[in-house]
């Protein structure tokens, strides 16, 4: 037992500390909660073994808080996330500001994306939660197919089901009579499979049934206007 305490106990303490520091560095809410929960379990065990009871109690409380938030994130209906999708023109000043601000991160996930505001065939959308920008979607539609030029979510919202809202709940597709969605081929870490997209070569495809599609509606690209959720 003494050998175990001398050799493994310090490692347990260092591991818990590393997990705690790593959790604080996370920008994604879910990853922060998971790492922080793992850190509290490790540090609670460490302090239990060395009998530092106040630290045991603190880590148990922190673990309870993390588990409560994780359960809340899991069971909260997606419609309560409060996302709004705004159609904007390609020359919109705020849209171009967002694209410039996140340019490095955008090309880390979609290295082939090239933005040209003069391309009139593109439809751009800002995904908002209140007054915070969640992400940007840029589509090019032809006939009944929507080609995804950009599907970007800012780091802080990547665990908040924004993609599910855009592709399955909003009227981005339905308002244009889209029957099929085709994603860009070289997107890094695509998430589409868990939303029901099927793999087709290096891209993902979403087929919409006729019952899910309404008649095409005219969308003003020059003004920001909400697309009904």
PDB file of C-alpha atoms in Angstrom:
ATOM      1  CA  UNK A   1       0.000   0.000   0.000  1.00  0.00           C
ATOM      2  CA  UNK A   2       2.859   2.351   0.849  1.00  0.00           C
ATOM      3  CA  UNK A   3       4.520   1.599  -2.502  1.00  0.00           C
ATOM      4  CA  UNK A   4       1.240   2.313  -4.275  1.00  0.00           C
ATOM      5  CA  UNK A   5       0.820   5.652  -2.532  1.00  0.00           C
ATOM      6  CA  UNK A   6       4.428   6.680  -3.159  1.00  0.00           C
ATOM      7  CA  UNK A   7       4.427   5.859  -6.884  1.00  0.00           C
ATOM      8  CA  UNK A   8       0.875   6.231  -8.163  1.00  0.00           C
ATOM      9  CA  UNK A   9      -0.684   8.832  -5.937  1.00  0.00           C
ATOM     10  CA  UNK A  10       1.419  11.750  -7.268  1.00  0.00           C
ATOM     11  CA  UNK A  11       0.594  10.630 -10.821  1.00  0.00           C
ATOM     12  CA  UNK A  12      -3.106  10.691  -9.962  1.00  0.00           C
ATOM     13  CA  UNK A  13      -2.803  14.235  -8.634  1.00  0.00           C
ATOM     14  CA  UNK A  14      -0.875  15.462 -11.664  1.00  0.00           C
ATOM     15  CA  UNK A  15      -3.364  13.806 -14.023  1.00  0.00           C
ATOM     16  CA  UNK A  16      -6.286  15.527 -12.309  1.00  0.00           C
ATOM     17  CA  UNK A  17      -4.499  18.878 -12.463  1.00  0.00           C
ATOM     18  CA  UNK A  18      -3.719  18.411 -16.169  1.00  0.00           C
ATOM     19  CA  UNK A  19      -7.354  17.572 -16.910  1.00  0.00           C
ATOM     20  CA  UNK A  20      -8.500  20.633 -14.990  1.00  0.00           C
ATOM     21  CA  UNK A  21      -6.163  22.951 -16.903  1.00  0.00           C
ATOM     22  CA  UNK A  22      -7.141  21.305 -20.190  1.00  0.00           C
ATOM     23  CA  UNK A  23     -10.834  21.833 -19.484  1.00  0.00           C
ATOM     24  CA  UNK A  24     -10.354  25.550 -18.863  1.00  0.00           C
ATOM     25  CA  UNK A  25      -8.650  25.902 -22.250  1.00  0.00           C
ATOM     26  CA  UNK A  26     -11.664  24.506 -24.135  1.00  0.00           C
ATOM     27  CA  UNK A  27     -13.883  26.785 -26.188  1.00  0.00           C
ATOM     28  CA  UNK A  28     -16.520  24.119 -26.815  1.00  0.00           C
ATOM     29  CA  UNK A  29     -19.045  23.840 -24.008  1.00  0.00           C
ATOM     30  CA  UNK A  30     -19.559  20.068 -24.140  1.00  0.00           C
ATOM     31  CA  UNK A  31     -15.846  19.315 -24.213  1.00  0.00           C
ATOM     32  CA  UNK A  32     -15.286  21.701 -21.301  1.00  0.00           C
ATOM     33  CA  UNK A  33     -17.956  19.967 -19.209  1.00  0.00           C
ATOM     34  CA  UNK A  34     -16.668  16.474 -19.988  1.00  0.00           C
ATOM     35  CA  UNK A  35     -13.022  17.279 -19.237  1.00  0.00           C
ATOM     36  CA  UNK A  36     -13.932  19.222 -16.115  1.00  0.00           C
ATOM     37  CA  UNK A  37     -16.063  16.310 -14.875  1.00  0.00           C
ATOM     38  CA  UNK A  38     -13.164  13.904 -15.462  1.00  0.00           C
ATOM     39  CA  UNK A  39     -10.844  16.281 -13.583  1.00  0.00           C
ATOM     40  CA  UNK A  40     -13.179  16.496 -10.578  1.00  0.00           C
ATOM     41  CA  UNK A  41     -13.481  12.692 -10.386  1.00  0.00           C
ATOM     42  CA  UNK A  42      -9.690  12.303 -10.512  1.00  0.00           C
ATOM     43  CA  UNK A  43      -9.006  15.056  -7.983  1.00  0.00           C
ATOM     44  CA  UNK A  44     -11.766  13.868  -5.648  1.00  0.00           C
ATOM     45  CA  UNK A  45     -10.175  10.397  -5.639  1.00  0.00           C
ATOM     46  CA  UNK A  46      -6.715  11.885  -5.067  1.00  0.00           C
ATOM     47  CA  UNK A  47      -7.859  14.020  -2.131  1.00  0.00           C
ATOM     48  CA  UNK A  48      -9.842  11.136  -0.685  1.00  0.00           C
ATOM     49  CA  UNK A  49      -6.723   8.986  -0.603  1.00  0.00           C
ATOM     50  CA  UNK A  50      -4.690  11.686   1.145  1.00  0.00           C
ATOM     51  CA  UNK A  51      -7.716  12.577   3.320  1.00  0.00           C
ATOM     52  CA  UNK A  52      -8.043  16.245   2.433  1.00  0.00           C
ATOM     53  CA  UNK A  53     -11.768  16.391   3.059  1.00  0.00           C
ATOM     54  CA  UNK A  54     -12.529  20.004   2.056  1.00  0.00           C
ATOM     55  CA  UNK A  55     -11.065  19.337  -1.410  1.00  0.00           C
ATOM     56  CA  UNK A  56     -13.033  16.086  -1.655  1.00  0.00           C
ATOM     57  CA  UNK A  57     -16.234  17.963  -0.886  1.00  0.00           C
ATOM     58  CA  UNK A  58     -15.452  20.743  -3.376  1.00  0.00           C
ATOM     59  CA  UNK A  59     -14.753  18.307  -6.217  1.00  0.00           C
ATOM     60  CA  UNK A  60     -17.895  16.319  -5.485  1.00  0.00           C
ATOM     61  CA  UNK A  61     -19.929  19.533  -5.701  1.00  0.00           C
ATOM     62  CA  UNK A  62     -18.201  20.516  -8.970  1.00  0.00           C
ATOM     63  CA  UNK A  63     -18.829  17.047 -10.395  1.00  0.00           C
ATOM     64  CA  UNK A  64     -22.524  17.361  -9.519  1.00  0.00           C
ATOM     65  CA  UNK A  65     -22.704  20.734 -11.260  1.00  0.00           C
ATOM     66  CA  UNK A  66     -21.026  19.355 -14.390  1.00  0.00           C
ATOM     67  CA  UNK A  67     -23.324  16.331 -14.514  1.00  0.00           C
ATOM     68  CA  UNK A  68     -26.366  18.579 -14.140  1.00  0.00           C
ATOM     69  CA  UNK A  69     -25.287  20.765 -17.063  1.00  0.00           C
ATOM     70  CA  UNK A  70     -24.446  17.712 -19.207  1.00  0.00           C
ATOM     71  CA  UNK A  71     -27.866  16.193 -18.533  1.00  0.00           C
ATOM     72  CA  UNK A  72     -29.537  19.529 -19.303  1.00  0.00           C
ATOM     73  CA  UNK A  73     -27.676  19.828 -22.612  1.00  0.00           C
ATOM     74  CA  UNK A  74     -28.703  16.306 -23.571  1.00  0.00           C
ATOM     75  CA  UNK A  75     -32.393  16.501 -22.790  1.00  0.00           C
ATOM     76  CA  UNK A  76     -33.146  20.099 -23.806  1.00  0.00           C
ATOM     77  CA  UNK A  77     -35.323  20.111 -26.964  1.00  0.00           C
ATOM     78  CA  UNK A  78     -33.472  21.500 -29.941  1.00  0.00           C
ATOM     79  CA  UNK A  79     -36.231  23.989 -30.676  1.00  0.00           C
ATOM     80  CA  UNK A  80     -35.451  25.656 -27.359  1.00  0.00           C
ATOM     81  CA  UNK A  81     -31.937  26.487 -28.524  1.00  0.00           C
ATOM     82  CA  UNK A  82     -33.333  29.725 -29.944  1.00  0.00           C
ATOM     83  CA  UNK A  83     -31.511  29.706 -33.290  1.00  0.00           C
ATOM     84  CA  UNK A  84     -32.547  32.122 -36.038  1.00  0.00           C
ATOM     85  CA  UNK A  85     -31.395  31.919 -39.647  1.00  0.00           C
ATOM     86  CA  UNK A  86     -31.061  35.234 -41.513  1.00  0.00           C
ATOM     87  CA  UNK A  87     -30.806  35.466 -45.282  1.00  0.00           C
ATOM     88  CA  UNK A  88     -28.274  38.146 -46.233  1.00  0.00           C
ATOM     89  CA  UNK A  89     -26.802  39.471 -49.450  1.00  0.00           C
ATOM     90  CA  UNK A  90     -23.281  38.458 -50.428  1.00  0.00           C
ATOM     91  CA  UNK A  91     -22.217  42.085 -50.085  1.00  0.00           C
ATOM     92  CA  UNK A  92     -23.594  42.421 -46.562  1.00  0.00           C
ATOM     93  CA  UNK A  93     -21.018  44.266 -44.428  1.00  0.00           C
ATOM     94  CA  UNK A  94     -21.555  42.183 -41.303  1.00  0.00           C
ATOM     95  CA  UNK A  95     -21.390  38.893 -43.222  1.00  0.00           C
ATOM     96  CA  UNK A  96     -18.066  39.870 -44.747  1.00  0.00           C
ATOM     97  CA  UNK A  97     -16.792  40.990 -41.340  1.00  0.00           C
ATOM     98  CA  UNK A  98     -17.605  37.558 -39.865  1.00  0.00           C
ATOM     99  CA  UNK A  99     -15.910  35.781 -42.770  1.00  0.00           C
ATOM    100  CA  UNK A 100     -12.772  37.916 -42.415  1.00  0.00           C
ATOM    101  CA  UNK A 101     -12.669  37.500 -38.632  1.00  0.00           C
ATOM    102  CA  UNK A 102     -12.886  33.691 -38.811  1.00  0.00           C
ATOM    103  CA  UNK A 103     -10.939  33.251 -42.041  1.00  0.00           C
ATOM    104  CA  UNK A 104      -8.161  31.097 -40.526  1.00  0.00           C
ATOM    105  CA  UNK A 105     -10.561  28.795 -38.691  1.00  0.00           C
ATOM    106  CA  UNK A 106     -12.846  28.546 -41.725  1.00  0.00           C
ATOM    107  CA  UNK A 107     -10.000  27.350 -43.939  1.00  0.00           C
ATOM    108  CA  UNK A 108      -8.848  24.947 -41.253  1.00  0.00           C
ATOM    109  CA  UNK A 109     -12.173  23.139 -41.657  1.00  0.00           C
ATOM    110  CA  UNK A 110     -12.882  23.894 -45.316  1.00  0.00           C
ATOM    111  CA  UNK A 111      -9.536  24.481 -47.048  1.00  0.00           C
ATOM    112  CA  UNK A 112     -11.117  24.741 -50.507  1.00  0.00           C
ATOM    113  CA  UNK A 113     -13.543  27.531 -49.639  1.00  0.00           C
ATOM    114  CA  UNK A 114     -13.089  30.690 -51.694  1.00  0.00           C
ATOM    115  CA  UNK A 115     -15.316  33.673 -50.975  1.00  0.00           C
ATOM    116  CA  UNK A 116     -16.202  36.055 -53.762  1.00  0.00           C
ATOM    117  CA  UNK A 117     -19.035  38.466 -52.854  1.00  0.00           C
ATOM    118  CA  UNK A 118     -19.516  39.241 -56.541  1.00  0.00           C
ATOM    119  CA  UNK A 119     -20.892  35.743 -57.200  1.00  0.00           C
ATOM    120  CA  UNK A 120     -24.597  36.476 -57.528  1.00  0.00           C
ATOM    121  CA  UNK A 121     -25.576  32.791 -57.627  1.00  0.00           C
ATOM    122  CA  UNK A 122     -24.631  32.297 -53.967  1.00  0.00           C
ATOM    123  CA  UNK A 123     -27.120  32.506 -51.105  1.00  0.00           C
ATOM    124  CA  UNK A 124     -25.623  33.422 -47.730  1.00  0.00           C
ATOM    125  CA  UNK A 125     -27.171  32.927 -44.297  1.00  0.00           C
ATOM    126  CA  UNK A 126     -26.156  34.011 -40.828  1.00  0.00           C
ATOM    127  CA  UNK A 127     -27.103  31.650 -38.005  1.00  0.00           C
ATOM    128  CA  UNK A 128     -27.842  33.647 -34.853  1.00  0.00           C
ATOM    129  CA  UNK A 129     -28.633  32.912 -31.233  1.00  0.00           C
ATOM    130  CA  UNK A 130     -29.986  36.161 -29.888  1.00  0.00           C
ATOM    131  CA  UNK A 131     -27.420  38.768 -30.892  1.00  0.00           C
ATOM    132  CA  UNK A 132     -24.561  36.246 -31.093  1.00  0.00           C
ATOM    133  CA  UNK A 133     -23.407  34.845 -34.419  1.00  0.00           C
ATOM    134  CA  UNK A 134     -23.377  31.046 -34.350  1.00  0.00           C
ATOM    135  CA  UNK A 135     -22.172  30.454 -37.886  1.00  0.00           C
ATOM    136  CA  UNK A 136     -22.425  31.069 -41.616  1.00  0.00           C
ATOM    137  CA  UNK A 137     -23.930  28.941 -44.374  1.00  0.00           C
ATOM    138  CA  UNK A 138     -23.337  29.650 -48.061  1.00  0.00           C
ATOM    139  CA  UNK A 139     -25.305  27.712 -50.672  1.00  0.00           C
ATOM    140  CA  UNK A 140     -25.368  27.490 -54.434  1.00  0.00           C
ATOM    141  CA  UNK A 141     -28.628  26.060 -55.729  1.00  0.00           C
ATOM    142  CA  UNK A 142     -29.252  24.624 -59.161  1.00  0.00           C
ATOM    143  CA  UNK A 143     -32.553  23.026 -60.087  1.00  0.00           C
ATOM    144  CA  UNK A 144     -33.519  21.121 -56.900  1.00  0.00           C
ATOM    145  CA  UNK A 145     -29.975  20.612 -55.573  1.00  0.00           C
ATOM    146  CA  UNK A 146     -28.285  22.795 -52.959  1.00  0.00           C
ATOM    147  CA  UNK A 147     -24.496  22.698 -53.119  1.00  0.00           C
ATOM    148  CA  UNK A 148     -22.940  23.693 -49.793  1.00  0.00           C
ATOM    149  CA  UNK A 149     -20.138  26.173 -50.403  1.00  0.00           C
ATOM    150  CA  UNK A 150     -19.615  26.875 -46.692  1.00  0.00           C
ATOM    151  CA  UNK A 151     -20.978  25.385 -43.482  1.00  0.00           C
ATOM    152  CA  UNK A 152     -19.168  27.074 -40.608  1.00  0.00           C
ATOM    153  CA  UNK A 153     -19.963  27.167 -36.891  1.00  0.00           C
ATOM    154  CA  UNK A 154     -17.956  29.312 -34.484  1.00  0.00           C
ATOM    155  CA  UNK A 155     -15.975  27.359 -31.843  1.00  0.00           C
ATOM    156  CA  UNK A 156     -18.184  28.262 -28.890  1.00  0.00           C
ATOM    157  CA  UNK A 157     -21.321  26.816 -30.515  1.00  0.00           C
ATOM    158  CA  UNK A 158     -20.023  23.559 -31.996  1.00  0.00           C
ATOM    159  CA  UNK A 159     -21.817  21.411 -29.447  1.00  0.00           C
ATOM    160  CA  UNK A 160     -25.171  23.206 -29.638  1.00  0.00           C
ATOM    161  CA  UNK A 161     -26.826  21.366 -32.570  1.00  0.00           C
ATOM    162  CA  UNK A 162     -26.700  24.381 -34.866  1.00  0.00           C
ATOM    163  CA  UNK A 163     -26.186  22.105 -37.875  1.00  0.00           C
ATOM    164  CA  UNK A 164     -29.259  20.056 -36.998  1.00  0.00           C
ATOM    165  CA  UNK A 165     -31.311  23.239 -36.848  1.00  0.00           C
ATOM    166  CA  UNK A 166     -30.028  24.524 -40.186  1.00  0.00           C
ATOM    167  CA  UNK A 167     -30.417  21.334 -42.216  1.00  0.00           C
ATOM    168  CA  UNK A 168     -33.395  19.634 -40.559  1.00  0.00           C
ATOM    169  CA  UNK A 169     -35.485  22.341 -38.883  1.00  0.00           C
ATOM    170  CA  UNK A 170     -35.117  25.678 -40.654  1.00  0.00           C
ATOM    171  CA  UNK A 171     -36.622  26.737 -43.990  1.00  0.00           C
ATOM    172  CA  UNK A 172     -33.341  27.360 -45.830  1.00  0.00           C
ATOM    173  CA  UNK A 173     -34.011  24.299 -48.006  1.00  0.00           C
ATOM    174  CA  UNK A 174     -37.798  24.175 -47.990  1.00  0.00           C
ATOM    175  CA  UNK A 175     -38.105  27.830 -48.997  1.00  0.00           C
ATOM    176  CA  UNK A 176     -36.190  27.144 -52.210  1.00  0.00           C
ATOM    177  CA  UNK A 177     -37.825  23.836 -53.141  1.00  0.00           C
ATOM    178  CA  UNK A 178     -34.583  21.924 -52.570  1.00  0.00           C
ATOM    179  CA  UNK A 179     -34.778  18.139 -52.854  1.00  0.00           C
ATOM    180  CA  UNK A 180     -31.124  17.279 -52.328  1.00  0.00           C
ATOM    181  CA  UNK A 181     -28.174  18.751 -50.396  1.00  0.00           C
ATOM    182  CA  UNK A 182     -24.575  18.035 -51.422  1.00  0.00           C
ATOM    183  CA  UNK A 183     -21.718  18.952 -49.044  1.00  0.00           C
ATOM    184  CA  UNK A 184     -18.188  20.026 -50.068  1.00  0.00           C
ATOM    185  CA  UNK A 185     -15.798  17.071 -50.595  1.00  0.00           C
ATOM    186  CA  UNK A 186     -12.777  18.190 -48.553  1.00  0.00           C
ATOM    187  CA  UNK A 187     -14.455  19.322 -45.329  1.00  0.00           C
ATOM    188  CA  UNK A 188     -12.473  18.377 -42.222  1.00  0.00           C
ATOM    189  CA  UNK A 189     -14.253  16.408 -39.467  1.00  0.00           C
ATOM    190  CA  UNK A 190     -17.703  16.377 -41.119  1.00  0.00           C
ATOM    191  CA  UNK A 191     -20.634  15.796 -38.774  1.00  0.00           C
ATOM    192  CA  UNK A 192     -23.302  15.026 -41.382  1.00  0.00           C
ATOM    193  CA  UNK A 193     -23.594  11.261 -40.913  1.00  0.00           C
ATOM    194  CA  UNK A 194     -25.228  11.628 -37.511  1.00  0.00           C
ATOM    195  CA  UNK A 195     -27.887  13.924 -39.017  1.00  0.00           C
ATOM    196  CA  UNK A 196     -28.980  11.337 -41.573  1.00  0.00           C
ATOM    197  CA  UNK A 197     -26.802  12.365 -44.533  1.00  0.00           C
ATOM    198  CA  UNK A 198     -25.390   9.478 -46.556  1.00  0.00           C
ATOM    199  CA  UNK A 199     -21.841   9.242 -47.829  1.00  0.00           C
ATOM    200  CA  UNK A 200     -21.355   9.639 -51.563  1.00  0.00           C
ATOM    201  CA  UNK A 201     -17.679   9.630 -52.526  1.00  0.00           C
ATOM    202  CA  UNK A 202     -15.969  12.363 -50.529  1.00  0.00           C
ATOM    203  CA  UNK A 203     -19.204  14.267 -49.992  1.00  0.00           C
ATOM    204  CA  UNK A 204     -22.380  13.739 -47.989  1.00  0.00           C
ATOM    205  CA  UNK A 205     -25.877  13.841 -49.459  1.00  0.00           C
ATOM    206  CA  UNK A 206     -29.201  14.612 -47.807  1.00  0.00           C
ATOM    207  CA  UNK A 207     -32.320  13.600 -49.743  1.00  0.00           C
ATOM    208  CA  UNK A 208     -35.528  15.367 -48.791  1.00  0.00           C
ATOM    209  CA  UNK A 209     -38.846  13.669 -49.321  1.00  0.00           C
ATOM    210  CA  UNK A 210     -41.527  15.555 -51.276  1.00  0.00           C
ATOM    211  CA  UNK A 211     -43.563  15.973 -48.075  1.00  0.00           C
ATOM    212  CA  UNK A 212     -40.715  17.977 -46.548  1.00  0.00           C
ATOM    213  CA  UNK A 213     -40.473  20.431 -49.426  1.00  0.00           C
ATOM    214  CA  UNK A 214     -42.775  23.378 -49.995  1.00  0.00           C
ATOM    215  CA  UNK A 215     -43.133  25.496 -53.104  1.00  0.00           C
ATOM    216  CA  UNK A 216     -40.153  27.781 -53.750  1.00  0.00           C
ATOM    217  CA  UNK A 217     -40.478  31.193 -52.199  1.00  0.00           C
ATOM    218  CA  UNK A 218     -38.832  34.407 -53.292  1.00  0.00           C
ATOM    219  CA  UNK A 219     -36.010  35.319 -50.894  1.00  0.00           C
ATOM    220  CA  UNK A 220     -34.705  38.857 -50.885  1.00  0.00           C
ATOM    221  CA  UNK A 221     -30.926  38.662 -50.864  1.00  0.00           C
ATOM    222  CA  UNK A 222     -30.417  42.364 -50.345  1.00  0.00           C
ATOM    223  CA  UNK A 223     -32.024  42.578 -46.920  1.00  0.00           C
ATOM    224  CA  UNK A 224     -31.622  40.554 -43.793  1.00  0.00           C
ATOM    225  CA  UNK A 225     -34.806  38.653 -43.204  1.00  0.00           C
ATOM    226  CA  UNK A 226     -35.444  35.789 -40.802  1.00  0.00           C
ATOM    227  CA  UNK A 227     -36.142  32.348 -42.219  1.00  0.00           C
ATOM    228  CA  UNK A 228     -38.832  30.703 -40.129  1.00  0.00           C
ATOM    229  CA  UNK A 229     -37.609  27.902 -37.868  1.00  0.00           C
TER     230      UNK A 229
END
